[in-house]
Every structure is written in structure tokens, then in C-alpha cells.
Coordinates of C-alpha atoms and ligand atoms in Angstrom, one line a residue:
X1 CA 164.0 112.7 112.0
X2 CA 167.7 111.9 111.1
X3 CA 169.3 113.2 107.9
X4 CA 169.6 109.6 106.6
X5 CA 165.9 109.0 106.9
X6 CA 165.0 112.2 105.1
X7 CA 167.3 111.2 102.2
X8 CA 165.7 107.8 102.1
X9 CA 162.3 109.3 101.8
X10 CA 163.4 111.6 99.1
X11 CA 164.9 108.7 97.0
X12 CA 161.8 106.6 97.6
X13 CA 159.6 109.5 96.4
X14 CA 161.7 110.0 93.3
X15 CA 161.8 106.4 92.3
X16 CA 158.1 106.1 92.8
X17 CA 157.6 109.0 90.4
X18 CA 159.9 107.4 87.9
X19 CA 158.1 104.0 87.8
X20 CA 154.6 105.4 88.0
X21 CA 154.2 105.8 84.2
X22 CA 154.8 102.0 83.8
X23 CA 152.3 101.3 86.5
X24 CA 149.7 103.6 84.9
X25 CA 150.0 102.0 81.5
X26 CA 148.2 99.0 83.0
X27 CA 145.5 101.2 84.2
X28 CA 143.7 102.6 81.2
X29 CA 141.7 105.2 83.2
X30 CA 145.0 107.0 83.8
X31 CA 145.6 107.3 80.1
X32 CA 146.0 111.1 80.3
X33 CA 149.5 110.7 81.8
X34 CA 150.5 108.4 79.0
X35 CA 153.5 109.6 77.0
X36 CA 154.2 108.2 73.5
X37 CA 150.8 107.0 72.6
X38 CA 149.2 108.8 69.8
X39 CA 145.7 108.4 71.3
X40 CA 144.2 107.9 74.7
X41 CA 141.4 105.8 73.3
X42 CA 140.8 104.2 69.9
X43 CA 137.5 102.7 68.9
X44 CA 138.3 100.5 66.0
X45 CA 136.2 98.7 63.3
X46 CA 133.0 100.4 64.3
X47 CA 130.1 101.4 62.1
X48 CA 130.1 105.2 62.4
X49 CA 126.9 107.3 62.4
X50 CA 128.4 110.7 62.5
X51 CA 125.3 112.6 63.6
X52 CA 124.3 113.9 60.2
X53 CA 121.4 112.1 58.5
X54 CA 123.9 110.7 55.9
X55 CA 125.0 107.2 55.4
X56 CA 127.1 105.4 58.1
X57 CA 130.6 104.1 57.3
X58 CA 133.0 101.7 58.9
X59 CA 136.0 103.2 60.6
X60 CA 138.1 104.0 63.6
X61 CA 137.8 106.9 66.1
X62 CA 141.0 108.3 67.7
X63 CA 140.6 110.2 70.9
X64 CA 143.1 112.4 72.8
X65 CA 142.7 114.8 75.7
X66 CA 138.9 114.5 75.6
X67 CA 138.6 115.4 71.9
X68 CA 138.1 113.4 68.7
X69 CA 141.4 113.9 66.9
X70 CA 141.0 111.5 64.0
X71 CA 138.2 109.6 62.4
X72 CA 138.4 107.2 59.5
X73 CA 141.0 104.6 58.9
X74 CA 143.7 105.1 61.5
X75 CA 147.3 104.4 60.4
X76 CA 148.4 103.6 64.0
X77 CA 146.2 102.2 66.7
X78 CA 148.8 103.0 69.4
X79 CA 146.5 103.9 72.2
X80 CA 146.3 103.4 76.0
X81 CA 143.0 101.8 75.4
X82 CA 141.6 100.1 72.3
X83 CA 137.9 99.4 72.1
X84 CA 137.0 96.7 69.6
X85 CA 133.9 97.9 67.8
X86 CA 133.2 95.0 65.4
X87 CA 129.5 94.5 65.1
X88 CA 128.8 97.7 67.1
X89 CA 127.5 101.2 66.1
X90 CA 129.1 104.4 67.2
X91 CA 127.2 107.7 67.4
X92 CA 127.7 111.1 69.0
X93 CA 126.6 110.9 72.7
X94 CA 122.9 111.6 72.8
X95 CA 121.6 115.0 73.9
X96 CA 118.4 115.3 75.8
X97 CA 117.0 118.8 75.1
X98 CA 114.2 118.6 77.8
X99 CA 115.1 117.0 81.1
X100 CA 113.9 117.2 84.7
X101 CA 116.9 115.3 86.2
X102 CA 118.0 118.4 88.0
X103 CA 115.6 117.8 90.9
X104 CA 117.0 114.3 91.5
X105 CA 120.5 115.5 90.9
X106 CA 120.3 117.7 94.0
X107 CA 121.2 114.4 95.7
X108 CA 124.7 113.1 95.1
X109 CA 123.6 109.5 94.6
X110 CA 121.6 110.5 91.5
X111 CA 124.3 112.7 90.0
X112 CA 125.6 110.0 87.7
X113 CA 122.1 110.0 86.0
X114 CA 122.5 106.3 85.4
X115 CA 119.1 105.9 83.9
X116 CA 120.3 108.2 81.1
X117 CA 123.8 106.9 80.8
X118 CA 122.3 103.4 80.1
X119 CA 120.4 105.0 77.2
X120 CA 123.5 106.5 75.7
X121 CA 122.8 110.1 76.9
X122 CA 125.8 112.3 77.5
X123 CA 124.2 115.8 77.8
X124 CA 121.0 117.1 79.4
X125 CA 119.3 120.5 79.3
X126 CA 117.6 121.2 82.7
X127 CA 115.8 123.9 84.6
X128 CA 112.8 123.3 82.3
X129 CA 109.1 124.2 82.3
X130 CA 109.7 127.4 84.3
X131 CA 111.3 125.5 87.2
X132 CA 114.9 125.7 88.3
X133 CA 116.6 125.7 91.7
X134 CA 117.7 129.3 91.1
X135 CA 116.7 131.8 92.3
X136 CA 114.6 130.6 95.2
X137 CA 116.2 127.5 96.6
X138 CA 119.9 127.9 95.8
X139 CA 122.2 130.1 93.9
X140 CA 123.0 129.0 90.4
X141 CA 126.7 129.2 91.1
X142 CA 126.3 127.0 94.2
X143 CA 124.5 124.4 92.1
X144 CA 127.2 124.6 89.4
X145 CA 130.1 124.5 91.9
X146 CA 128.6 121.5 93.7
X147 CA 128.0 119.6 90.4
X148 CA 131.4 120.5 89.0
X149 CA 133.2 119.9 92.3
X150 CA 131.7 116.5 93.1
X151 CA 131.1 115.4 89.5
X152 CA 128.2 114.6 87.3
X153 CA 127.8 111.8 84.9
X154 CA 126.4 113.8 82.0
X155 CA 127.1 117.3 80.6
X156 CA 124.4 119.8 81.7
X157 CA 123.1 123.1 80.5
X158 CA 121.0 125.0 83.0
X159 CA 118.1 127.2 82.2
X160 CA 116.6 129.7 84.7
X161 CA 112.9 129.2 85.3
X162 CA 110.5 132.1 84.8
X163 CA 108.1 130.5 87.3
X164 CA 110.8 130.7 90.0
X165 CA 111.8 134.2 89.2
X166 CA 108.2 135.4 89.2
X167 CA 107.4 133.6 92.5
X168 CA 110.4 135.1 94.2
X169 CA 109.5 138.6 93.2
X170 CA 105.7 138.5 93.2
X171 CA 104.7 135.4 95.1
X172 CA 101.7 133.6 93.6
X173 CA 99.9 136.9 92.7
X174 CA 97.7 136.7 89.6
X175 CA 98.4 140.1 88.1
X176 CA 100.9 142.0 85.9
X177 CA 104.1 143.0 87.6
X178 CA 104.7 146.7 88.4
X179 CA 107.6 148.2 86.6
X180 CA 109.8 147.8 89.7
X181 CA 108.9 144.2 89.9
X182 CA 109.6 143.6 86.3
X183 CA 113.0 145.3 86.7
X184 CA 113.7 143.0 89.6
X185 CA 112.8 139.9 87.5
X186 CA 115.1 141.2 84.8
X187 CA 118.0 141.6 87.2
X188 CA 117.5 138.0 88.4
X189 CA 117.5 136.6 84.9
X190 CA 120.6 138.7 83.9
X191 CA 122.4 137.5 87.1
X192 CA 121.6 133.9 86.3
X193 CA 122.9 134.3 82.7
X194 CA 126.1 135.9 84.0
X195 CA 126.7 133.0 86.4
X196 CA 126.3 130.2 84.0
X197 CA 122.7 129.8 82.8
X198 CA 122.1 128.8 79.2
X199 CA 118.8 130.6 78.8
X200 CA 115.3 131.0 80.2
X201 CA 112.5 128.5 80.4
X202 CA 108.8 129.0 80.9
X203 CA 106.0 126.8 82.1
X204 CA 103.0 128.9 80.9
X205 CA 100.5 126.1 81.7
X206 CA 101.6 126.1 85.3
X207 CA 101.3 128.4 88.3
X208 CA 102.6 131.0 88.6
X209 CA 104.0 131.0 85.0
X210 CA 100.4 131.2 83.6
X211 CA 99.9 134.6 85.3
X212 CA 102.7 136.0 83.1
X213 CA 101.4 137.7 80.0
X214 CA 103.1 137.7 76.6
X215 CA 104.6 141.2 77.2
X216 CA 106.3 140.0 80.4
X217 CA 107.8 137.0 78.7
X218 CA 109.1 139.2 75.9
X219 CA 110.8 141.5 78.4
X220 CA 112.5 138.7 80.2
X221 CA 113.5 136.7 77.0
X222 CA 115.1 140.0 75.8
X223 CA 117.5 139.8 78.8
X224 CA 119.1 136.5 77.7
X225 CA 119.8 137.6 74.1
X226 CA 123.0 139.6 74.8
X227 CA 124.4 136.4 76.5
X228 CA 123.6 134.1 73.5
X229 CA 120.8 132.5 75.5
X230 CA 118.0 130.3 74.3
X231 CA 114.3 130.4 75.2
X232 CA 112.7 127.1 76.0
X233 CA 108.9 127.0 76.5
X234 CA 106.3 124.7 77.9
X235 CA 103.6 126.6 76.1
X236 CA 100.4 128.0 77.5
X237 CA 98.3 125.3 76.0
X238 CA 98.9 121.9 74.2
X239 CA 95.3 121.0 73.5
X240 CA 92.3 123.2 72.6
X241 CA 94.5 126.3 72.2
X242 CA 97.6 124.7 70.8
X243 CA 97.7 126.9 67.7
X244 CA 97.3 130.1 69.7
X245 CA 100.1 129.0 72.0
X246 CA 102.4 128.3 69.0
X247 CA 101.6 131.8 67.6
X248 CA 102.5 133.3 71.0
X249 CA 105.8 131.5 70.9
X250 CA 106.5 132.7 67.3
X251 CA 105.6 136.2 68.3
X252 CA 108.1 136.1 71.2
X253 CA 110.8 134.9 68.9
X254 CA 109.9 137.7 66.4
X255 CA 110.0 140.5 69.0
X256 CA 113.2 139.3 70.8
X257 CA 115.2 137.6 68.1
X258 CA 116.0 134.9 70.6
X259 CA 116.2 131.3 69.4
X260 CA 112.9 129.9 70.7
X261 CA 112.3 126.3 71.4
X262 CA 109.0 124.5 71.9
X263 CA 109.2 121.8 74.5
X264 CA 107.4 118.4 74.1
X265 CA 105.4 119.4 71.0
X266 CA 102.0 117.5 70.9
X267 CA 98.3 117.8 70.6
X268 CA 96.6 116.7 73.8
X269 CA 93.0 115.4 73.9
X270 CA 91.1 113.4 71.3
X271 CA 89.2 116.4 70.1
X272 CA 92.6 118.0 69.1
X273 CA 94.2 115.1 67.4
X274 CA 95.3 116.1 63.9
X275 CA 96.0 119.7 64.9
X276 CA 99.7 119.0 64.7
X277 CA 99.5 119.4 60.9
X278 CA 98.5 123.1 61.3
X279 CA 100.9 123.5 64.2
X280 CA 103.9 122.3 62.1
X281 CA 102.8 124.5 59.2
X282 CA 103.0 127.5 61.5
X283 CA 106.5 126.5 62.6
X284 CA 107.6 125.8 59.0
X285 CA 106.3 129.3 57.9
X286 CA 108.1 131.0 60.8
X287 CA 111.4 129.2 60.0
X288 CA 111.0 130.2 56.3
X289 CA 110.8 133.8 57.5
X290 CA 114.2 133.3 59.2
X291 CA 113.0 132.9 62.8
X292 CA 114.9 130.4 64.9
X293 CA 112.0 128.2 66.0
X294 CA 112.6 124.5 66.9
X295 CA 110.9 121.8 69.0
X296 CA 111.4 118.6 70.8
X297 CA 109.3 115.6 71.5
X298 CA 109.2 112.5 73.6
X299 CA 108.3 109.4 71.6
X300 CA 105.2 108.4 73.5
X301 CA 101.5 109.0 73.0
X302 CA 101.2 109.3 76.8
X303 CA 102.2 112.2 79.0
X304 CA 103.5 112.1 82.5
X305 CA 100.3 113.2 84.2
X306 CA 98.3 110.3 82.9
X307 CA 99.7 106.9 83.6
X308 CA 98.2 104.8 86.4
X309 CA 94.7 106.3 86.4
X310 CA 91.4 105.0 87.7
X311 CA 88.6 103.9 85.3
X312 CA 85.8 105.4 87.3
X313 CA 85.3 109.2 87.7
X314 CA 85.8 110.4 91.3
X315 CA 82.2 111.7 91.5
X316 CA 80.7 108.3 90.4
X317 CA 83.0 106.4 92.8
X318 CA 81.9 108.5 95.7
X319 CA 78.3 108.9 94.7
X320 CA 78.6 112.6 95.5
X321 CA 80.8 115.6 94.9
X322 CA 84.2 115.4 96.4
X323 CA 84.1 117.1 99.8
X324 CA 86.6 119.9 100.2
X325 CA 89.3 118.2 102.2
X326 CA 88.1 118.8 105.8
X327 CA 91.4 117.4 107.1
X328 CA 93.4 119.9 105.2
X329 CA 91.2 122.7 106.5
X330 CA 91.5 121.5 110.1
X331 CA 95.3 121.3 109.7
X332 CA 95.5 124.8 108.2
X333 CA 93.4 126.0 111.2
X334 CA 95.9 124.5 113.6
X335 CA 98.8 125.9 111.7
X336 CA 97.1 129.3 111.8
X337 CA 97.7 129.4 115.6
X338 CA 101.4 129.3 115.1
X339 CA 103.7 132.3 114.6
X340 CA 105.4 132.9 111.2
X341 CA 108.7 132.0 112.6
X342 CA 107.5 128.6 113.8
X343 CA 105.8 127.9 110.5
X344 CA 109.1 128.6 108.7
X345 CA 110.9 126.3 111.1
X346 CA 108.4 123.6 110.3
X347 CA 108.9 124.1 106.6
X348 CA 112.7 123.9 107.0
X349 CA 112.2 120.4 108.5
X350 CA 111.0 119.1 105.1
X351 CA 112.6 121.1 102.3
X352 CA 115.6 119.4 100.7
X353 CA 117.2 122.8 100.1
X354 CA 119.1 123.0 103.3
X355 CA 120.6 125.1 104.7
X356 CA 118.1 127.7 103.5
X357 CA 119.8 130.2 101.1
X358 CA 119.5 134.0 101.4
X359 CA 117.2 134.1 98.4
X360 CA 115.1 131.2 99.8
X361 CA 114.7 133.1 103.1
X362 CA 113.9 136.3 101.2
X363 CA 111.1 134.3 99.4
X364 CA 109.7 132.9 102.6
X365 CA 109.7 136.4 104.2
X366 CA 107.9 137.9 101.2
X367 CA 105.0 135.5 101.6
X368 CA 101.7 136.8 103.0
X369 CA 100.4 134.9 106.0
X370 CA 97.9 133.0 103.8
X371 CA 100.6 132.1 101.3
X372 CA 102.9 130.9 104.0
X373 CA 100.2 128.7 105.4
X374 CA 99.6 127.3 101.9
X375 CA 103.4 126.5 101.4
X376 CA 103.8 125.0 104.8
X377 CA 100.6 122.9 104.9
X378 CA 101.2 121.9 101.2
X379 CA 104.7 120.6 101.8
X380 CA 104.0 118.9 105.1
X381 CA 100.6 117.3 104.4
X382 CA 99.9 117.4 100.7
X383 CA 101.6 114.0 99.8
X384 CA 99.8 112.2 102.7
X385 CA 96.3 113.0 101.4
X386 CA 95.4 110.3 98.8
X387 CA 92.1 108.5 98.2
X388 CA 90.8 106.1 95.5
X389 CA 90.2 102.4 95.1
X390 CA 92.6 101.6 97.9
X391 CA 90.5 103.6 100.4
X392 CA 88.4 100.7 101.9
X393 CA 85.6 102.9 103.3
X394 CA 85.0 104.4 99.9
X395 CA 85.1 101.0 98.4
X396 CA 82.6 99.6 100.8
X397 CA 80.2 102.4 100.1
X398 CA 80.6 101.9 96.3
X399 CA 79.9 98.1 96.6
X400 CA 76.7 98.8 98.6
X401 CA 75.5 101.2 95.9
X402 CA 76.1 98.5 93.3
X403 CA 73.7 96.2 95.1
X404 CA 70.8 98.5 94.4
X405 CA 69.8 97.9 90.7
X406 CA 68.7 101.5 90.0
X407 CA 72.0 102.9 91.5
X408 CA 74.1 100.3 89.6
X409 CA 72.4 101.3 86.3
X410 CA 73.2 104.9 87.0
X411 CA 76.8 104.1 87.8
X412 CA 77.1 102.1 84.5
X413 CA 75.7 105.0 82.5
X414 CA 78.1 107.5 84.2
X415 CA 81.1 105.2 83.6
X416 CA 80.1 104.7 79.9
X417 CA 79.8 108.4 79.3
X418 CA 83.0 109.2 81.1
X419 CA 85.1 106.6 79.1
X420 CA 83.6 107.9 75.9
X421 CA 84.3 111.5 76.7
X422 CA 87.8 110.7 78.1
X423 CA 89.5 109.1 75.1
X424 CA 87.3 106.1 74.3
X425 CA 87.7 102.5 75.3
X426 CA 90.0 101.6 72.4
X427 CA 92.5 104.3 73.6
X428 CA 92.7 103.2 77.3
X429 CA 95.5 100.8 78.0
X430 CA 95.8 98.5 81.0
X431 CA 99.1 99.0 82.8
X432 CA 98.7 97.0 86.0
X433 CA 96.2 94.2 86.6
X434 CA 96.2 91.0 88.7
X435 CA 95.3 89.2 85.4
X436 CA 98.5 89.4 83.5
X437 CA 96.8 88.5 80.2
X438 CA 95.1 91.9 80.3
X439 CA 98.2 94.0 80.6
X440 CA 98.9 96.1 77.5
X441 CA 95.4 95.4 76.2
X442 CA 92.9 98.2 75.6
X443 CA 89.7 98.5 77.7
X444 CA 87.8 97.6 74.5
X445 CA 89.8 94.4 74.1
X446 CA 89.3 93.6 77.8
X447 CA 85.5 93.9 77.4
X448 CA 85.6 91.6 74.4
X449 CA 87.8 89.0 76.2
X450 CA 85.4 89.0 79.2
X451 CA 82.3 89.2 77.1
X452 CA 81.1 92.2 79.2
X453 CA 80.0 95.8 78.5
X454 CA 82.6 98.5 78.6
X455 CA 81.2 99.8 81.8
X456 CA 81.2 96.4 83.6
X457 CA 84.7 95.7 82.4
X458 CA 85.9 99.1 83.7
X459 CA 84.2 98.5 87.1
X460 CA 85.7 95.1 87.4
X461 CA 89.2 96.3 86.6
X462 CA 88.8 99.2 89.0
X463 CA 87.7 97.0 91.9
X464 CA 90.6 94.6 91.4
X465 CA 92.9 97.6 91.7
X466 CA 94.0 97.8 88.1
X467 CA 95.6 101.0 86.7
X468 CA 95.2 102.3 83.2
X469 CA 96.8 104.9 80.9
X470 CA 94.7 106.9 78.5
X471 CA 96.4 107.7 75.2
X472 CA 96.3 111.5 75.4
X473 CA 98.0 111.9 72.0
X474 CA 97.4 109.9 68.9
X475 CA 100.3 107.7 67.7
X476 CA 99.7 109.1 64.2
X477 CA 100.4 112.6 65.5
X478 CA 103.5 111.5 67.4
X479 CA 104.8 110.0 64.1
X480 CA 103.9 113.1 62.1
X481 CA 105.9 115.3 64.5
X482 CA 108.8 112.9 64.6
X483 CA 109.4 113.2 60.8
X484 CA 110.0 116.9 61.0
X485 CA 113.6 117.9 60.5
X486 CA 113.5 120.6 63.2
X487 CA 112.1 118.2 65.9
X488 CA 114.8 116.9 68.3
X489 CA 114.3 114.5 71.2
X490 CA 113.5 115.7 74.7
X491 CA 112.7 112.9 77.2
X492 CA 110.9 115.1 79.8
X493 CA 112.1 112.4 82.3
X494 CA 113.5 112.6 85.8
X495 CA 116.3 111.0 87.8
X496 CA 114.4 108.6 90.1
X497 CA 115.6 106.5 92.9
X498 CA 115.6 103.1 91.3
X499 CA 112.5 101.1 92.1
X500 CA 110.7 103.8 94.0
X501 CA 107.2 105.0 93.0
X502 CA 105.3 104.6 89.7
X503 CA 106.7 106.8 87.0
X504 CA 106.6 107.4 83.3
X505 CA 109.1 104.8 81.7
X506 CA 110.5 107.6 79.4
X507 CA 113.0 108.4 82.2
X508 CA 114.7 105.0 81.4
X509 CA 113.7 104.5 77.8
X510 CA 113.0 107.6 75.6
X511 CA 116.1 107.1 73.5
X512 CA 116.0 103.4 72.8
X513 CA 112.2 103.7 72.3
X514 CA 112.9 106.2 69.5
X515 CA 115.8 104.2 67.9
X516 CA 114.4 100.7 68.4
X517 CA 110.6 101.0 68.1
X518 CA 110.3 103.8 65.7
X519 CA 113.4 103.6 63.6
X520 CA 114.9 100.1 63.6
X521 CA 111.7 98.0 64.0
X522 CA 108.8 100.1 62.5
X523 CA 110.9 102.3 60.2
X524 CA 108.8 105.3 60.7
X525 CA 112.0 107.3 60.3
X526 CA 115.5 106.1 59.3
X527 CA 118.1 105.3 61.9
X528 CA 120.5 108.1 60.8
X529 CA 117.6 110.5 60.9
X530 CA 116.7 109.3 64.4
X531 CA 120.3 109.6 65.5
X532 CA 120.5 113.1 64.1
X533 CA 117.5 114.1 66.2
X534 CA 119.4 113.0 69.3
X535 CA 122.8 114.5 68.4
X536 CA 123.6 117.2 65.8
X537 CA 120.2 118.7 65.7
X538 CA 119.9 119.4 69.5
X539 CA 123.5 120.6 69.5
X540 CA 122.7 123.1 66.7
X541 CA 119.5 124.2 68.5
X542 CA 121.6 125.0 71.6
X543 CA 124.3 126.7 69.5
X544 CA 127.0 124.1 70.3
X545 CA 129.7 124.0 67.6
X546 CA 131.9 121.3 69.3
X547 CA 129.3 118.6 70.2
X548 CA 126.7 116.6 68.4
X549 CA 128.9 115.2 65.7
X550 CA 131.6 112.5 65.4
X551 CA 134.1 114.9 63.8
X552 CA 137.7 115.8 64.3
X553 CA 138.0 118.6 66.9
X554 CA 134.7 117.8 68.6
X555 CA 134.4 116.7 72.2
X556 CA 134.6 112.9 72.5
X557 CA 131.0 112.3 73.7
X558 CA 130.6 108.9 72.1
X559 CA 128.0 106.1 72.4
X560 CA 128.9 102.7 71.2
X561 CA 125.9 100.4 71.1
X562 CA 125.0 96.9 69.9
X563 CA 122.3 97.3 67.3
X564 CA 121.1 93.7 68.1
X565 CA 120.5 94.3 71.8
X566 CA 120.0 98.1 72.2
X567 CA 116.4 98.3 73.5
X568 CA 114.2 99.7 76.2
X569 CA 113.2 97.5 79.1
X570 CA 111.0 99.7 81.3
X571 CA 107.3 100.1 80.5
X572 CA 104.2 101.3 82.2
X573 CA 103.8 98.0 84.0
X574 CA 107.4 97.9 85.2
X575 CA 108.7 101.4 85.0
X576 CA 112.1 101.0 86.8
X577 CA 114.3 99.0 84.4
X578 CA 117.6 100.2 82.9
X579 CA 117.8 100.1 79.1
X580 CA 120.2 97.6 77.5
X581 CA 122.7 97.5 74.7
X582 CA 125.0 100.5 75.3
X583 CA 128.3 98.8 75.4
X584 CA 130.5 101.9 75.8
X585 CA 129.8 105.5 76.6
X586 CA 132.4 108.3 76.6
X587 CA 131.7 111.7 78.1
X588 CA 134.4 114.2 77.3
X589 CA 136.8 111.4 76.4
X590 CA 136.3 109.5 79.7
X591 CA 134.8 106.0 79.8
X592 CA 131.6 106.1 81.9
X593 CA 130.1 102.8 80.6
X594 CA 132.4 99.9 79.8
X595 CA 131.0 96.6 78.6
X596 CA 127.5 97.8 79.7
X597 CA 128.7 98.6 83.2
X598 CA 129.0 102.1 84.9
X599 CA 132.6 102.8 85.7
X600 CA 132.0 105.4 88.4
X601 CA 133.6 108.2 86.3
X602 CA 131.8 111.6 86.6
X603 CA 133.3 113.7 83.8
X604 CA 130.3 115.9 82.9
X605 CA 130.8 119.6 82.4
X606 CA 128.4 122.5 82.7
X607 CA 127.8 124.0 79.2
X608 CA 127.3 127.7 78.8
X609 CA 126.3 129.7 75.7
X610 CA 128.9 131.4 73.6
X611 CA 129.0 135.0 74.7
X612 CA 128.6 134.2 78.4
X613 CA 131.2 135.8 80.5
Ligands
ZN701 ZN1 106.8 120.7 80.5

């Protein structure tokens, strides 16, 4: 290249650099390079709910370098971007204390967490119920690096799951750990904390978490304390032994001094409705003694395991006990002829965690032959084995039995008894039916509309392929818990692929359901109190002193929503629908939703506890 050309290029580059600020002033997303503007973004004339349960006020919010620098009446509105907030409400971005979006977020497409952004959520706490990617599937630092490097829509705090730690060290063994095994678990928990975890979660109702006795949990929770970690627990029981489970949690907090947080507080099963009063009293007393006990709740009387159920018990439908799956046994027999190495290769064909990490390989190697068969057969075949009303052979057999009057009477009796013992016809709600007039009605109402007995109405619904949801919790209990000032929100939802599968609508709606249905429309709680439970309260529970309020010096996680239109759209009949009414959403001062649309920005950060190295 000649000297002349080199100089030309040099001049061209310099002049481009000089004019680029003028270019960027037209593009508000590049506001960080702006010189001269006092703010990057100003939200003006907006009704401000600052995150406390106090009164809202009208004002402006000035944002610079990701932080809120001024709030109130701004003297100057010189900003790269001005958002007109007239008629809109502004609140701190919502914080979801209990989320399972991490599984979906393994995939890049789901990393924006659009179903949560559309609700106004800016932060999630994941790795819940004893389940986290670390330590079996991938290293926590790999997860963090990938999420940070490629970007995430929301801020995320990661917990390390006790179930995963236990499974890596002891497999699915139902026994206490030896002292070496306990030491190994402690090392894994410590390692996770050093590398960015925010605490430990347990799923004491699940396997293998359930095998862990209280002493083991105390030992492991003790490991997170020096790092400023928090303990989140899906307790050992949420029904018949709810109170015992709460006492266990309080005991763990007492012994370890760790902030201890109860996930999805509720009383499951009709026989246990009302126990929430005593449960909340236990928590109140513990808090009065100075213990850091808190809880979260999703605003539904229905849990995730229960939507889209059948109305006829399996035994009645089949007319006999369920045979142990002969297909599964046959497949396991075939698999048993394969070498370990081949089994592991088969498993690697279906696991999303690829390539297999060192820890993951270590875990597979540690499995006994029987466990390996279980893992491989389960992951390959499990999802394919489904029965029910859509199984035409079973249906034909059932119809034949209904033709015999004595058999039909027996079926009716069994169905009646089942419905009564389940939750009662008035507490079973129709989700899906070919008769749209029945959707949302209780089984009792359907029977009345059709002029039939409960059993005949149930059988008719079942045969037309209807699906129902039993109310596992009472609405009264849900409201009782919601009014407590230590109960934050936790959606317990996932990041689904839009439109795929039947899911609990809470993944799309938990936040607007609480604000719209419980606060604005039914006034069970006030709107500022509802907002507090989604903002400053969860931030305080997690120990964050720079999020959860609209205050000067705080990170600019801000939701701006229209109080007229902010509402849930998904329900049990149509569970994949984005919520409406979030006009603007800022995560760390970056606009991720603008006029209701996702901008493509992924400014979320990984949040670690104070004291973490
Ligand atoms: Zn759970």
C-alpha cells in the first residue's frame, strides 16, 4: 500500500471518530457515550411507587451510568432519552425470589426470559428446590461466564442445590453420609460459594434431598454463612406435616444463624387448609426472637403438579391395578446387555449438558450398574410412556365396562368417593373442554348445568378429553399468607419455549396476577404493599442494599407500567400468553422493553452476596 493511501485511511478514521458522537445522539441506545447530557435517561411525570409500602408520588427519575442519580422534580431534563410517564406507574423492577428459569436458560434463545420481562421482572433467584446445574452438569463458573458473556435479560442470583451435591457424592443412596462424604459435600458447597453462588437450596420433599436429615442440612448451611449466603428451602412437607417442616427450618436457622427462607409457603390438601395460621405464628415468633426467617408465595391456589388432571382415578379407569410397566422392564432388560461405556454413550445422546463436564463424568462413573440403568432408561424412555383417556385401548375397555349396569354402578361409586376425598366437586375447576361454556366452572357447577350426578358429569368430561385442576390450596389461605409483611413473591415458574406443552400459567402471569387480581381489583392488599412484596422486601431478604427501591444511588432496575392495561393473559386454558401493560423496563439502566416491545438488550448481571470473594 502506498504512503498516500495509508494517510487517507488515517484521516478517514480520525474524522469518523470525530463525527461519531453526533451520530450516536440520534441513537439513544448508545447514550453511555453521550457527553454533556446530565442524564442518560429521564422518566418524567410518572407516578412513583418507590418500593416501600408508603404513598406514591408524582415525579421524574434521572438515570446515569446504570444508576438512579436523581428522583423527584428534576431541574433539567437534558437527557439522551426522555420517557414520557404521564398516566403510567413506575416501580423498582420486580424481583422473583423463587424461579426455575435456569433450566430453560441453558438455551440461548430463552436467556432473555421474555415471559418474565413482560411481567416487569428484572431479577430472578434460581437453582431452587435443591436443583442446580452445579455441580453435576456444569461448573458454576462456566454457567456464569456463558450467561455473562452472551448476555441475559434479567439479573440472576444462583443457588447451589443440595440435591445435586448429595447425588454427586452419594448417588441416590437412602442413608446418612459418612464423615468423608459429608466433607466432600461441604467442599462442593464452599467451592460453589467461592465461584459466585448466592447460597444453598434444598428440596427436602424430593429425592435425593429427602434422604438428607436435619443434621446434614445444618452442616451444609453452615458452610455458606462465612460468604454471606442465604438458605432457601422447599421444605420436607407442605401438607400433613407442614408445622413440623416449619419447625425444622426454624431449627436450622437457629443452629447456623443463616438467613433462612421458606419457598412457596402454603398448606396443601383440603384436610390441612387453615394450618397457615399456626404456620405463620411459628414464623412470627421466630422472627420476634431475632431469627432471619422469611417466605415467598405464588399467588395461586394451584400448584404446578396439579393442572390438567383426569377426573377418574387410574384404578377405576383401568378396572384393575396399574400393571408395572412391562415395556420399561423389557427395555431395562435389553439395556442390561450393554456395557457401561455404551450406556453412557446412549445417555450422552439425550442430555442437554454437552459436552459432558468432568463433574458430570465423575457422577456417571460413580453410579452403580443398577443406578446407571435407571438414569439411562429414565432419560431415554421415561417421557414416551404415557397413558390415560387418549389411550384408545384403555378407553374401549372402559366403555365396555360401562355397558354392564353392575360395573357402571361400581364405577360411579368409585368416582364419587374419589372426587370427595380429592378436594370435592366444588374445588375442581375445568381447564380444557370441547364445551367452552364449561371452562372455568367447577365440577359441581357442571353437574348442575347438565342436570347430572357428580359422577356422571365427571365421567362425561373425562370421555370428551376434558382436563381439570383441583384447588390444592384454599384461596382464603393464599390471601392470609399474602397479607404477611415477611412474605415476598416467588413465581416458581419456568422459561418455556413459547406455545410448547401445557404448563402452569404462573410462568407468564404471577406478577400481574398479584397486582391486578389481588391488589387493584379485589383489594386483598394495597398496591404499594403488593409492589413492596415484589421489590424492596425480596431485596432485603437477599441482603441487596442497592436494588429493590427507586432511590438515588440504586441500580436503575425500573418497571414503567400502565395501570389501566397491566394484566395477565395466560390462564390454565391457554397457558402460553405474554402479560400486557409493561410499557418500559430498564435493567441496570438499559432499556429492555420499549413501548411494550423487547429491544433485544441483554444487560442482566450475576448477583453475588456481600462477602463473596
Ligand atoms: Zn419447590
